[in-house]
C-alpha cells in the first residue's frame, strides 16, 4: 500500500508538471492573439473589430504619436549645400487665411532626410524634418514654414 501511495504521489507530481507546461504553451498561444504597440499614442482609425478574422499583416488600428511630427518641405538649390541630415530647423505654422496665436510659435526639430534627386522644373529638393510637437498644435495637412538653422541663417 505504501509503494502504491508513493507511485500515486509520483504520478501526481508528473501530472502537475505536465499541467504547468501545458499552461505555459497556452499562455504563449494566447499572446499571439494580442497586439501591442511599442510606443504611446492615440488610435485614429479602427480597421477591425473584436471577433473579426484577421490574417498576418492585416491592419487592425492606426496609432499615431502626436508628440513628434514629420514635416516635409522643399529647399531651393541655392540653399541645398547648407542642408544636411541632422541640421537643426525651426518650424512655424503658415495659415494664409487665418490669424491664430499658434502661428507665432516656433517648434524645434532636425532634418532626417534629404532627397538625392532634385526637381528639374522647380529647382528644389525634397527634405523631411522631425519636429517636437508641443501641445499637439501641428497637425497633418496644415501648411508650415521651415527655417534652416545655419551659421548664416
Short mmCIF file of C-alpha atoms in Angstrom, two decimals:
data_model
loop_
_atom_site.label_atom_id
_atom_site.label_comp_id
_atom_site.label_asym_id
_atom_site.label_seq_id
_atom_site.Cartn_x
_atom_site.Cartn_y
_atom_site.Cartn_z
CA UNK A 1 0.00 0.00 0.00
CA UNK A 2 2.93 2.31 0.84
CA UNK A 3 4.56 1.58 -2.52
CA UNK A 4 1.27 2.16 -4.28
CA UNK A 5 0.82 5.51 -2.46
CA UNK A 6 4.41 6.56 -3.36
CA UNK A 7 3.74 5.78 -7.04
CA UNK A 8 0.48 7.74 -6.87
CA UNK A 9 2.37 10.73 -5.43
CA UNK A 10 4.98 10.46 -8.19
CA UNK A 11 2.20 10.25 -10.81
CA UNK A 12 0.50 13.34 -9.34
CA UNK A 13 3.81 15.27 -9.43
CA UNK A 14 4.31 14.33 -13.08
CA UNK A 15 0.73 15.36 -13.89
CA UNK A 16 1.30 18.68 -12.10
CA UNK A 17 4.46 19.35 -14.12
CA UNK A 18 2.65 18.40 -17.34
CA UNK A 19 -0.21 20.79 -16.50
CA UNK A 20 2.30 23.60 -15.79
CA UNK A 21 3.92 23.04 -19.19
CA UNK A 22 0.50 22.99 -20.88
CA UNK A 23 -0.36 26.27 -19.13
CA UNK A 24 2.87 27.86 -20.48
CA UNK A 25 2.06 26.67 -24.01
CA UNK A 26 -1.47 28.08 -23.70
CA UNK A 27 -0.12 31.43 -22.41
CA UNK A 28 2.27 31.60 -25.37
CA UNK A 29 -0.55 30.82 -27.82
CA UNK A 30 -2.76 33.43 -26.16
CA UNK A 31 -0.01 36.04 -26.53
CA UNK A 32 -0.08 35.52 -30.31
CA UNK A 33 -3.71 36.71 -30.31
CA UNK A 34 -2.88 40.13 -28.86
CA UNK A 35 -1.16 43.08 -30.46
CA UNK A 36 0.75 45.72 -28.51
CA UNK A 37 2.27 48.92 -29.85
CA UNK A 38 5.81 49.64 -28.69
CA UNK A 39 5.06 53.36 -28.26
CA UNK A 40 2.45 55.56 -26.62
CA UNK A 41 -0.05 57.05 -28.99
CA UNK A 42 -3.61 57.78 -29.99
CA UNK A 43 -5.83 55.45 -32.01
CA UNK A 44 -7.06 57.41 -35.03
CA UNK A 45 -8.72 54.62 -37.04
CA UNK A 46 -10.07 51.16 -36.31
CA UNK A 47 -9.96 48.75 -39.26
CA UNK A 48 -11.05 45.55 -37.48
CA UNK A 49 -13.47 44.94 -34.63
CA UNK A 50 -13.34 42.39 -31.83
CA UNK A 51 -14.14 38.93 -33.10
CA UNK A 52 -13.32 39.63 -36.75
CA UNK A 53 -10.93 37.29 -38.50
CA UNK A 54 -7.57 38.75 -39.49
CA UNK A 55 -4.57 37.49 -41.36
CA UNK A 56 -0.97 38.26 -40.61
CA UNK A 57 -0.16 41.71 -41.99
CA UNK A 58 -3.76 42.96 -41.96
CA UNK A 59 -4.09 46.45 -40.46
CA UNK A 60 -6.08 46.43 -37.23
CA UNK A 61 -5.82 50.02 -35.98
CA UNK A 62 -3.90 53.15 -36.87
CA UNK A 63 -1.97 54.61 -33.95
CA UNK A 64 -0.14 57.91 -34.12
CA UNK A 65 2.26 59.56 -31.73
CA UNK A 66 1.37 63.27 -31.84
CA UNK A 67 4.40 64.26 -29.72
CA UNK A 68 6.66 64.21 -32.79
CA UNK A 69 5.65 65.01 -36.36
CA UNK A 70 7.34 64.68 -39.72
CA UNK A 71 7.39 67.84 -41.77
CA UNK A 72 8.03 67.52 -45.49
CA UNK A 73 9.27 70.51 -47.42
CA UNK A 74 11.33 71.63 -50.38
CA UNK A 75 14.57 73.59 -50.35
CA UNK A 76 15.91 75.63 -53.24
CA UNK A 77 19.13 74.57 -54.94
CA UNK A 78 20.91 77.70 -53.63
CA UNK A 79 20.37 76.51 -50.04
CA UNK A 80 20.98 72.83 -50.73
CA UNK A 81 24.69 72.90 -49.74
CA UNK A 82 23.62 74.13 -46.26
CA UNK A 83 21.03 71.36 -45.90
CA UNK A 84 22.22 68.08 -44.39
CA UNK A 85 20.69 65.33 -42.29
CA UNK A 86 20.97 66.36 -38.66
CA UNK A 87 20.73 70.12 -39.37
CA UNK A 88 18.58 71.97 -36.86
CA UNK A 89 15.35 73.54 -38.05
CA UNK A 90 12.56 75.65 -36.63
CA UNK A 91 9.02 75.23 -37.89
CA UNK A 92 6.16 77.71 -37.71
CA UNK A 93 2.56 77.24 -38.82
CA UNK A 94 1.69 79.13 -42.01
CA UNK A 95 -2.04 79.67 -42.36
CA UNK A 96 -2.60 82.35 -45.02
CA UNK A 97 -6.34 82.95 -44.46
CA UNK A 98 -6.39 82.60 -40.66
CA UNK A 99 -4.81 84.60 -37.84
CA UNK A 100 -4.05 82.38 -34.85
CA UNK A 101 -1.66 82.93 -31.94
CA UNK A 102 -0.19 79.47 -32.65
CA UNK A 103 1.30 80.89 -35.88
CA UNK A 104 3.88 82.76 -33.77
CA UNK A 105 5.15 79.64 -32.00
CA UNK A 106 8.38 78.02 -33.18
CA UNK A 107 8.91 74.26 -32.97
CA UNK A 108 12.42 72.76 -32.78
CA UNK A 109 13.45 69.81 -34.88
CA UNK A 110 16.08 68.43 -37.18
CA UNK A 111 16.36 67.23 -40.75
CA UNK A 112 16.12 63.45 -41.04
CA UNK A 113 16.13 63.09 -44.84
CA UNK A 114 17.48 64.99 -47.84
CA UNK A 115 16.40 63.56 -51.18
CA UNK A 116 19.14 62.63 -53.63
CA UNK A 117 17.04 63.79 -56.59
CA UNK A 118 16.13 67.40 -57.36
CA UNK A 119 13.08 68.53 -59.29
CA UNK A 120 14.29 69.93 -62.65
CA UNK A 121 11.18 72.08 -63.08
CA UNK A 122 11.03 73.83 -59.68
CA UNK A 123 14.78 73.55 -58.95
CA UNK A 124 14.05 72.28 -55.43
CA UNK A 125 14.91 69.21 -53.41
CA UNK A 126 12.58 67.41 -51.01
CA UNK A 127 13.57 67.32 -47.32
CA UNK A 128 11.94 65.80 -44.24
CA UNK A 129 12.36 67.03 -40.68
CA UNK A 130 11.20 65.52 -37.40
CA UNK A 131 9.81 68.13 -35.01
CA UNK A 132 8.72 68.13 -31.36
CA UNK A 133 5.02 68.94 -31.34
CA UNK A 134 4.29 70.89 -28.15
CA UNK A 135 0.63 70.80 -27.13
CA UNK A 136 -0.24 68.93 -30.34
CA UNK A 137 -0.52 72.17 -32.31
CA UNK A 138 0.99 70.82 -35.54
CA UNK A 139 -1.37 68.57 -37.47
CA UNK A 140 -1.27 66.64 -40.71
CA UNK A 141 -2.38 68.67 -43.69
CA UNK A 142 -1.54 72.12 -42.29
CA UNK A 143 0.93 74.38 -44.07
CA UNK A 144 4.13 75.31 -42.27
CA UNK A 145 7.29 77.30 -42.81
CA UNK A 146 10.62 75.62 -42.09
CA UNK A 147 13.64 77.69 -41.15
CA UNK A 148 17.06 76.05 -41.56
CA UNK A 149 19.42 76.98 -38.76
CA UNK A 150 22.86 77.51 -40.22
CA UNK A 151 25.68 79.85 -39.26
CA UNK A 152 24.31 82.37 -41.79
CA UNK A 153 20.66 81.53 -41.05
#
